[in-house]
Amino acid sequence: MVNLVVKTPLHCFLLSFVLTVVAVLLASKAVDAAYSIGSDAAYADEIRASARTIAYDLMSYYSGNQSGQVPGILPGPPPKGDYYWWEGGALMGAMIDYWHLTGDATYNDVVSQGMLHQVGDNRDYQPVNYTASLGNDDQAFWGMSAMLAAEVNFPNPPPDQPQWLSLAQAVFNTQAAPARHDKTCGGGMRWQIPIANAGYNYKNSIANGCFFNMGARLARYTGNSSYADWAETQWDWLQSVGFIDADYNIYDGETNCTDINRALFSYTYGVMVLGAANMYNFTNGSAKWEARVKGLLTATFETFFLDDVITEVACEPHDSCTTDMLSFKGYVHRWLTTATTVAPFTRAQVLPILRKSAEAAVATCTGGKDGRQCGFKWSTREFDGKTGAGQQMNVLGAVTSLLQKASQSAPLTNSTGGTSTGDPDAGTGPQIDVGGRFRAITDGDRAGASFLTIASAILFWVFFFWLLSGMGEEDANPDGAEEVRERRKKAKGVGLLRRLKGGYRGVYTGDDGGGDVDSKDENEKRGAARLPLARGRLKRRAGDDRPKVKVPLLHNFWQPGSKE
């Protein structure tokens, strides 16, 4: 045994310093050992092992496969949990890529269950339960995950269930419907699908970019040029309204066709790069699409990959990223990597940068109780103190994408081994209406309508004759005529009093704190959103000193580019 004798305070300080350095080095070694992503093919097994651990930690946020829980979704939507419906679809896609690139089928049954549970009544990923937050981009994320499942031959569902390719076609067909492409701003899809949803009047690049992406991939998979025609049209529209500028910057959206919101989000660039790469492949390497792919990649790396590490520039520098935005980086890594397989000329530019970004991502995975949870700010190469499904999904996407180089296989098509069964007419049945969901009228509906019509007619005539029976009350009882007239006067007075007590029909100023119904100028001073009530306004009468009526305010919770 070695005896350490501390003779002076200096010796004590030096010993403490040495022990601290050793501890730090050991901790660093432990992290490197847990998430090894070496730079050559010999490290493929270590990368798979690292991905396996990251995937396990990611799926710890998912409870859809537990008794009493809803398959396919992460905890939510708010206020029930942090995550909106769409991010469950994004998770399914990440786990399909995980299986494809690692060969680990541990979560396949869970993914299949979740993907099929959320298809909705019409098998088009428009479940009624999530209509309140159903955007075109939300639906498309599920559709793109189904498309991915077809492209990598993810195990097909049972024959009595919708198939991956048909689900992707269903989503595309619903979004290609004329009702989704109105004349506002010369075409293009709105952000939200139901008219009642906040953001319905906003047209944005991610919703239209996802539609473009699916069109390009369906064209390549099926060989059907109709999908490619849609993709061409969508690209042209995005450029015509200024969402994509001459330098290939992609802006978030606009509310009135002129006031463009110039926020930049990485996943919009990623979805467009993958779509353009598929169009390049489908057109047998056309110069036009090659130039577009190159332009998009240059803009992507110059905007988001500062020092070769991805940064969510719209929110990360000032810590304002929403839960949605905390998951964008992983999609970019996955989609850019896949783009290199259908547009091979991009490999030399893309893969080295993505590796450096992945190395920075892994360096943040030192948090949580187990010391391996991943952070969001990769540029610091340190854990930033915040954990979540988005952060884990990001790093999983970055790490698994490193395995793509080993296989170099492009996504399958129905002529290169793809086995998923399609349905060109999928999704062409009844769709989301402005007021909700409608369906075909059945014989039962007709019978019920007939019954209600007859019943209403009977009630109307009964009420009519009842009124007639009371109209001669004064003539039938002349002695009591004065009493009847007095009673009616009192009744009219009560009715007026009740109407007055009901308060003013003023302006809905929208504040849960209780804004006053008052003049337009006073409401404007409060800066509140205004929504006229259905019955219009009832002005105050002169000399009326009744207290002002309090009404709840409608918080402006929505911001363009975010679902939160």
XYZ file of C-alpha atoms in Angstrom:
564
model
C 0.000 0.000 0.000
C 1.200 3.487 -0.840
C 0.912 6.072 1.914
C 0.250 9.645 0.775
C 1.622 12.207 3.192
C 0.394 15.777 2.771
C 3.027 18.024 4.324
C 1.887 21.510 3.268
C -1.191 23.296 1.869
C 0.625 23.389 -1.472
C 0.898 19.601 -1.500
C -2.815 19.411 -0.695
C -3.685 21.706 -3.596
C -1.509 19.797 -6.074
C -2.954 16.446 -5.016
C -6.509 17.763 -5.373
C -5.719 19.188 -8.802
C -4.239 15.919 -10.052
C -7.190 13.884 -8.803
C -9.640 16.290 -10.480
C -7.824 16.041 -13.817
C -7.818 12.250 -13.616
C -11.538 12.199 -12.824
C -12.325 14.446 -15.801
C -10.255 12.316 -18.140
C -11.941 9.153 -16.913
C -15.363 10.733 -17.374
C -14.463 11.794 -20.899
C -13.205 8.320 -21.668
C -16.443 6.833 -20.351
C -18.519 9.084 -22.621
C -16.347 8.268 -25.629
C -16.672 4.570 -24.882
C -20.457 4.810 -24.628
C -20.848 6.744 -27.884
C -17.987 5.824 -30.164
C -18.324 7.124 -33.726
C -14.865 6.569 -35.172
C -14.022 7.866 -38.611
C -13.631 4.694 -40.667
C -15.628 1.580 -41.550
C -14.053 -0.373 -38.693
C -16.152 1.694 -36.277
C -19.518 0.655 -37.746
C -20.181 -1.740 -34.871
C -19.365 0.943 -32.310
C -21.687 3.384 -34.077
C -24.487 0.810 -33.974
C -23.888 0.221 -30.281
C -24.006 3.957 -29.599
C -27.179 4.293 -31.650
C -28.761 1.430 -29.706
C -28.231 3.222 -26.400
C -29.472 6.566 -27.748
C -32.557 4.877 -29.229
C -33.309 3.209 -25.900
C -33.178 6.559 -24.127
C -35.341 8.152 -26.829
C -38.026 5.490 -26.542
C -38.146 6.039 -22.784
C -40.161 9.180 -23.638
C -42.711 7.085 -25.535
C -45.492 5.332 -23.665
C -47.870 4.549 -26.517
C -47.205 0.833 -26.218
C -48.263 0.737 -22.565
C -51.690 -0.268 -21.319
C -54.161 2.620 -21.367
C -51.977 4.862 -23.537
C -52.494 6.008 -27.133
C -50.209 4.291 -29.668
C -48.250 6.516 -31.997
C -48.034 9.752 -30.023
C -45.604 11.237 -27.556
C -47.065 12.615 -24.295
C -49.485 15.385 -25.279
C -50.771 17.368 -26.941
C -50.444 20.415 -24.681
C -51.559 20.909 -21.986
C -51.592 17.120 -21.440
C -47.946 16.883 -22.410
C -45.169 18.663 -24.271
C -45.604 17.167 -27.708
C -48.035 17.766 -30.550
C -49.476 14.952 -32.656
C -47.128 15.452 -35.605
C -43.991 14.700 -33.578
C -45.210 11.156 -32.997
C -45.091 10.689 -36.759
C -41.599 12.155 -36.831
C -40.546 9.700 -34.111
C -41.897 6.791 -36.149
C -39.782 7.911 -39.113
C -36.661 8.188 -36.970
C -37.166 4.679 -35.643
C -37.769 3.271 -39.142
C -34.435 4.761 -40.226
C -32.860 3.354 -37.061
C -33.998 -0.170 -37.976
C -32.940 0.264 -41.600
C -29.419 1.448 -40.792
C -28.622 -0.653 -37.706
C -30.598 -3.837 -38.338
C -31.995 -3.702 -34.800
C -35.683 -4.752 -34.980
C -36.364 -4.237 -31.253
C -38.894 -1.469 -31.819
C -40.471 -2.573 -35.103
C -43.699 -3.875 -33.580
C -44.110 -0.694 -31.543
C -43.556 1.446 -34.631
C -46.017 -0.556 -36.753
C -48.638 -0.345 -34.024
C -48.218 3.426 -33.735
C -48.201 4.039 -37.478
C -51.402 2.063 -38.026
C -53.250 3.362 -34.970
C -53.071 6.966 -36.200
C -54.278 6.484 -39.790
C -57.787 7.775 -39.024
C -61.180 6.635 -40.300
C -60.294 7.299 -43.939
C -56.780 5.860 -43.700
C -55.172 9.163 -44.646
C -53.599 10.330 -41.364
C -56.385 12.720 -40.437
C -57.631 11.264 -37.134
C -60.614 13.159 -35.767
C -59.122 13.327 -32.272
C -56.352 15.664 -33.463
C -58.296 17.933 -35.818
C -57.715 20.880 -33.477
C -53.995 20.848 -34.290
C -54.101 19.298 -37.754
C -51.898 21.148 -40.202
C -50.882 20.102 -43.694
C -47.321 19.716 -42.435
C -48.501 17.608 -39.465
C -50.329 15.216 -41.773
C -47.362 15.178 -44.142
C -44.897 14.110 -41.438
C -46.912 10.927 -40.960
C -47.135 10.533 -44.731
C -43.369 10.931 -45.145
C -42.766 8.298 -42.477
C -45.072 5.933 -44.388
C -43.162 6.789 -47.573
C -39.890 5.971 -45.819
C -41.302 2.633 -44.657
C -42.064 1.748 -48.280
C -38.628 2.915 -49.485
C -36.683 0.746 -47.028
C -39.003 -2.310 -47.034
C -40.019 -1.879 -43.433
C -42.074 -5.000 -42.552
C -45.434 -4.692 -44.293
C -48.671 -4.571 -42.272
C -51.154 -7.481 -42.373
C -53.209 -7.659 -45.603
C -56.337 -6.293 -43.924
C -54.488 -3.136 -42.869
C -53.509 -0.130 -45.014
C -50.084 -0.534 -46.598
C -47.211 1.924 -46.314
C -47.233 3.062 -49.930
C -51.004 3.456 -50.025
C -50.854 5.572 -46.860
C -48.278 7.882 -48.435
C -50.447 8.121 -51.547
C -53.513 8.852 -49.419
C -51.802 11.779 -47.714
C -50.554 13.107 -51.035
C -53.958 12.781 -52.714
C -55.774 14.587 -49.910
C -53.276 17.425 -50.181
C -53.517 17.518 -53.973
C -57.292 18.081 -53.753
C -58.449 21.445 -55.169
C -59.825 22.476 -51.765
C -56.274 22.551 -50.377
C -54.956 24.834 -53.147
C -57.182 27.897 -53.208
C -56.538 31.066 -55.184
C -55.136 33.024 -52.254
C -51.543 34.004 -53.065
C -51.954 32.327 -56.436
C -52.211 28.794 -55.047
C -50.279 26.743 -52.537
C -51.540 25.111 -49.368
C -52.461 26.799 -46.140
C -50.640 25.846 -42.970
C -53.723 24.484 -41.186
C -56.460 22.292 -42.679
C -59.673 23.136 -40.713
C -60.728 26.750 -41.120
C -61.260 27.098 -37.352
C -57.605 26.405 -36.535
C -55.274 29.250 -35.630
C -52.927 29.683 -38.568
C -55.466 28.807 -41.260
C -54.797 32.121 -43.005
C -51.060 31.482 -43.035
C -49.427 29.876 -46.063
C -45.977 28.544 -45.322
C -42.999 26.799 -46.828
C -42.897 23.701 -44.623
C -46.429 22.547 -45.501
C -45.820 23.079 -49.207
C -42.278 21.748 -48.944
C -43.491 18.472 -47.450
C -46.018 18.139 -50.292
C -43.210 18.769 -52.790
C -41.058 16.180 -51.003
C -43.752 13.489 -51.139
C -44.516 14.204 -54.792
C -40.865 13.805 -55.782
C -40.433 10.583 -53.809
C -43.698 9.056 -55.045
C -42.677 9.860 -58.618
C -39.373 8.071 -58.151
C -40.903 5.089 -56.312
C -43.839 4.485 -58.663
C -42.463 5.879 -61.925
C -45.669 7.932 -62.289
C -44.811 11.324 -63.769
C -48.045 12.870 -62.440
C -46.442 13.086 -59.010
C -43.405 14.799 -60.544
C -45.674 17.306 -62.309
C -47.128 18.256 -58.926
C -43.621 18.601 -57.482
C -42.634 20.919 -60.351
C -45.756 23.006 -59.817
C -45.120 23.279 -56.121
C -41.517 24.359 -56.597
C -42.587 27.020 -59.088
C -45.202 28.358 -56.670
C -42.726 28.524 -53.780
C -40.440 30.621 -55.952
C -43.204 32.795 -57.393
C -44.425 33.963 -53.973
C -40.894 34.597 -52.722
C -40.635 31.730 -50.236
C -37.506 30.583 -52.107
C -35.362 33.478 -53.284
C -32.601 33.678 -55.883
C -29.999 32.603 -53.303
C -32.091 29.593 -52.237
C -32.982 31.061 -48.881
C -36.288 29.524 -47.770
C -38.532 31.834 -45.728
C -41.177 30.572 -43.362
C -44.412 31.952 -44.828
C -46.822 34.841 -45.261
C -50.239 35.931 -44.090
C -51.346 38.325 -46.815
C -49.311 37.290 -49.865
C -46.903 40.215 -49.478
C -45.750 40.345 -45.859
C -43.258 37.474 -45.832
C -42.095 36.118 -42.480
C -38.364 35.735 -43.095
C -37.667 33.280 -40.292
C -35.377 30.439 -41.404
C -35.827 26.892 -40.089
C -33.440 24.054 -40.827
C -36.015 21.326 -41.410
C -37.599 23.305 -44.263
C -34.240 23.299 -46.041
C -33.801 19.599 -45.323
C -37.188 18.601 -46.696
C -36.573 20.630 -49.856
C -33.080 19.195 -50.400
C -34.374 15.626 -50.241
C -37.261 16.441 -52.570
C -34.999 18.150 -55.093
C -32.502 15.256 -54.956
C -35.322 12.825 -55.772
C -36.379 15.014 -58.703
C -32.769 14.998 -59.909
C -32.828 11.209 -59.740
C -36.245 10.866 -61.377
C -35.239 13.133 -64.274
C -32.041 11.126 -64.834
C -29.775 13.884 -63.627
C -31.282 16.952 -65.277
C -29.105 20.073 -65.146
C -31.998 22.109 -63.742
C -32.471 19.912 -60.703
C -28.738 19.477 -60.197
C -28.401 23.244 -59.975
C -31.303 23.437 -57.527
C -29.835 20.731 -55.296
C -26.468 22.492 -55.261
C -28.072 25.845 -54.497
C -30.126 24.448 -51.641
C -27.153 22.636 -50.113
C -24.973 25.740 -50.258
C -27.690 27.798 -48.568
C -28.244 25.088 -45.951
C -24.605 24.838 -44.922
C -23.975 28.587 -45.006
C -27.055 29.332 -42.920
C -27.171 26.549 -40.342
C -23.825 24.724 -40.173
C -21.676 27.297 -38.425
C -18.190 25.792 -38.096
C -19.660 22.574 -39.565
C -22.067 22.074 -36.645
C -25.787 22.541 -37.147
C -27.442 25.415 -35.267
C -31.139 26.342 -35.282
C -30.459 29.979 -36.062
C -34.019 31.257 -35.661
C -34.203 30.415 -31.977
C -31.114 28.711 -30.553
C -28.899 31.793 -30.050
C -31.468 33.411 -27.757
C -32.930 30.264 -26.158
C -36.394 30.662 -27.654
C -36.818 27.289 -29.371
C -40.191 25.637 -28.875
C -40.599 21.918 -28.269
C -41.207 21.501 -32.006
C -37.998 23.285 -32.955
C -35.911 21.177 -30.589
C -36.319 18.226 -32.974
C -35.401 19.789 -36.343
C -31.688 18.953 -36.424
C -32.161 15.207 -36.608
C -34.450 15.448 -39.648
C -31.843 17.542 -41.468
C -29.087 14.999 -40.808
C -31.264 12.107 -41.975
C -32.669 13.812 -45.062
C -29.366 15.238 -46.275
C -27.723 11.848 -45.864
C -30.475 10.141 -47.860
C -30.148 12.841 -50.523
C -26.564 11.720 -51.138
C -27.825 8.282 -52.194
C -30.161 9.593 -54.916
C -27.875 12.455 -55.960
C -24.384 10.935 -55.533
C -22.581 14.077 -56.678
C -23.404 15.595 -53.267
C -21.536 13.036 -51.155
C -18.162 14.781 -51.070
C -19.787 18.008 -49.910
C -22.355 16.609 -47.463
C -20.934 13.616 -45.597
C -17.771 15.208 -44.081
C -19.801 18.105 -42.649
C -22.471 15.824 -41.221
C -19.794 13.738 -39.508
C -18.322 16.781 -37.762
C -21.798 17.833 -36.697
C -22.509 14.341 -35.361
C -19.287 14.377 -33.352
C -20.366 17.622 -31.723
C -23.818 16.160 -31.049
C -22.435 13.137 -29.225
C -20.260 15.389 -27.062
C -23.427 16.842 -25.487
C -24.676 13.459 -24.271
C -23.474 13.675 -20.687
C -26.641 14.807 -18.907
C -29.478 13.296 -16.945
C -29.359 10.887 -14.037
C -27.582 8.267 -16.128
C -25.008 10.757 -17.436
C -25.779 10.075 -21.107
C -28.821 12.211 -21.998
C -28.175 14.503 -24.966
C -28.416 18.274 -25.173
C -29.532 20.652 -27.907
C -26.713 23.188 -28.322
C -24.237 21.067 -30.228
C -21.918 23.965 -31.003
C -20.885 24.138 -27.344
C -20.085 20.408 -27.283
C -21.457 20.377 -23.748
C -24.725 19.306 -22.180
C -26.954 22.384 -21.850
C -29.072 21.144 -18.962
C -32.250 20.343 -20.910
C -33.455 16.902 -21.957
C -36.326 15.758 -24.130
C -37.486 13.514 -26.942
C -36.469 16.105 -29.520
C -32.896 16.264 -28.286
C -32.564 12.474 -28.282
C -34.164 12.182 -31.712
C -31.698 14.740 -33.073
C -28.630 12.849 -31.933
C -30.061 9.498 -32.987
C -30.603 10.876 -36.492
C -27.067 12.269 -36.613
C -25.443 9.044 -35.390
C -27.451 6.546 -37.452
C -26.882 8.633 -40.571
C -23.165 7.856 -40.292
C -24.010 4.257 -41.184
C -25.481 5.268 -44.530
C -22.003 5.525 -46.001
C -21.404 1.852 -45.309
C -24.419 0.719 -47.343
C -24.651 3.530 -49.942
C -27.972 2.036 -51.037
C -30.546 4.394 -52.466
C -34.175 4.093 -51.320
C -36.008 1.290 -53.075
C -38.624 1.675 -55.790
C -41.269 -0.744 -56.998
C -38.843 -1.757 -59.742
C -35.766 -2.211 -57.522
C -37.181 -4.415 -54.781
C -39.800 -2.344 -52.998
C -42.618 -4.612 -51.839
C -45.189 -2.198 -50.387
C -48.570 -2.247 -52.148
C -49.950 1.028 -53.406
C -53.367 2.446 -54.193
C -53.417 5.424 -56.603
C -56.960 6.289 -55.458
C -56.186 6.234 -51.739
C -57.353 9.349 -49.938
C -59.808 10.451 -52.619
C -62.915 9.849 -50.494
C -64.622 12.360 -48.146
C -62.170 14.735 -46.502
C -61.864 17.277 -43.706
C -64.463 19.985 -44.285
C -64.192 23.575 -43.073
C -66.475 22.694 -40.175
C -65.052 19.311 -39.331
C -65.432 15.957 -41.040
C -68.166 14.749 -43.322
C -68.943 11.355 -44.865
C -71.227 9.753 -47.417
C -74.936 9.759 -46.562
C -76.288 6.308 -45.667
C -79.822 4.839 -45.646
C -79.789 5.155 -41.866
C -79.007 8.857 -42.190
C -81.928 9.319 -44.587
C -84.345 7.471 -42.272
C -83.219 9.527 -39.299
C -83.610 12.755 -41.261
C -87.150 11.795 -42.286
C -88.131 11.037 -38.697
C -86.769 14.350 -37.450
C -88.552 16.243 -40.226
C -91.925 14.677 -39.382
C -91.430 15.192 -35.660
C -90.490 18.839 -36.199
C -93.608 19.418 -38.331
C -95.881 17.899 -35.664
C -94.318 20.030 -32.934
C -94.697 23.150 -35.081
C -98.450 22.646 -35.585
C -99.030 21.755 -31.937
C -97.273 24.972 -30.927
C -99.204 26.988 -33.552
C -102.619 25.807 -32.337
C -101.577 26.395 -28.729
C -100.831 30.004 -29.589
C -104.207 30.387 -31.301
C -105.969 29.048 -28.234
C -104.675 31.972 -26.128
C -105.276 34.820 -28.569
C -108.940 35.280 -27.530
C -108.273 35.398 -23.807
C -109.595 38.911 -23.370
C -112.762 38.252 -25.421
C -113.491 35.004 -23.583
C -113.152 36.773 -20.233
C -114.247 40.408 -20.687
C -114.406 40.955 -16.960
C -110.736 40.110 -16.625
C -109.514 42.003 -19.729
C -107.854 44.714 -17.677
C -106.042 42.103 -15.584
C -104.721 40.378 -18.716
C -103.431 43.658 -20.195
C -101.654 44.475 -16.928
C -100.061 41.051 -16.802
C -98.761 41.435 -20.362
C -97.228 44.805 -19.552
C -95.389 43.260 -16.644
C -94.200 40.387 -18.857
C -92.788 42.826 -21.395
C -90.997 44.684 -18.655
C -89.432 41.487 -17.340
C -88.301 40.557 -20.855
C -86.602 43.913 -21.332
C -84.951 43.657 -17.926
C -83.621 40.201 -18.777
C -82.170 41.457 -22.042
C -80.475 44.335 -20.274
C -79.057 42.065 -17.600
C -77.551 39.952 -20.362
C -74.969 42.699 -20.888
C -73.651 44.407 -24.015
C -73.019 42.700 -27.322
C -69.745 44.469 -27.785
C -66.295 43.550 -29.068
C -64.617 40.318 -28.012
C -61.259 41.649 -26.984
C -59.803 38.278 -26.211
C -58.048 38.335 -22.754
C -58.554 35.717 -20.090
C -57.885 38.417 -17.584
C -61.157 40.070 -18.545
C -61.096 43.009 -20.915
C -63.823 45.654 -20.830
C -66.341 45.943 -23.611
C -65.920 49.577 -24.506
C -65.049 51.861 -27.358
C -62.876 50.782 -30.271
C -60.138 53.220 -29.271
C -59.955 51.866 -25.742
C -59.756 48.313 -27.037
C -56.953 49.272 -29.384
C -55.000 50.690 -26.449
C -55.037 47.239 -24.913
C -53.556 45.732 -28.082
C -55.984 42.818 -27.904
C -57.276 40.709 -30.776
C -60.840 41.637 -31.761
C -63.537 39.253 -32.795
C -67.064 40.674 -33.287
C -69.706 38.641 -31.543
C -72.424 37.083 -33.669
C -75.212 39.405 -32.520
C -73.322 42.642 -33.072
C -73.168 45.541 -30.628
C -75.758 47.014 -28.278
C -74.715 50.597 -27.581
C -75.051 52.104 -24.149
C -77.976 54.336 -23.606
C -77.478 57.836 -22.312
C -77.105 57.971 -18.581
C -76.562 54.219 -18.239
C -74.279 53.704 -15.242
C -74.277 49.915 -15.196
C -70.864 48.335 -14.602
C -68.813 47.398 -17.634
C -69.097 43.776 -18.654
C -66.017 41.595 -18.370
C -65.268 39.182 -21.243
C -62.393 36.690 -21.621
C -59.544 37.571 -23.920
C -58.324 35.274 -26.660
C -54.573 34.979 -26.265
C -52.557 35.189 -29.441
C -50.813 31.916 -28.718
C -49.796 31.168 -32.285
C -46.702 32.442 -34.014
C -45.830 31.725 -37.658
C -43.350 28.898 -37.971
C -44.333 27.229 -34.725
C -47.226 25.151 -33.518
C -46.823 26.448 -30.022
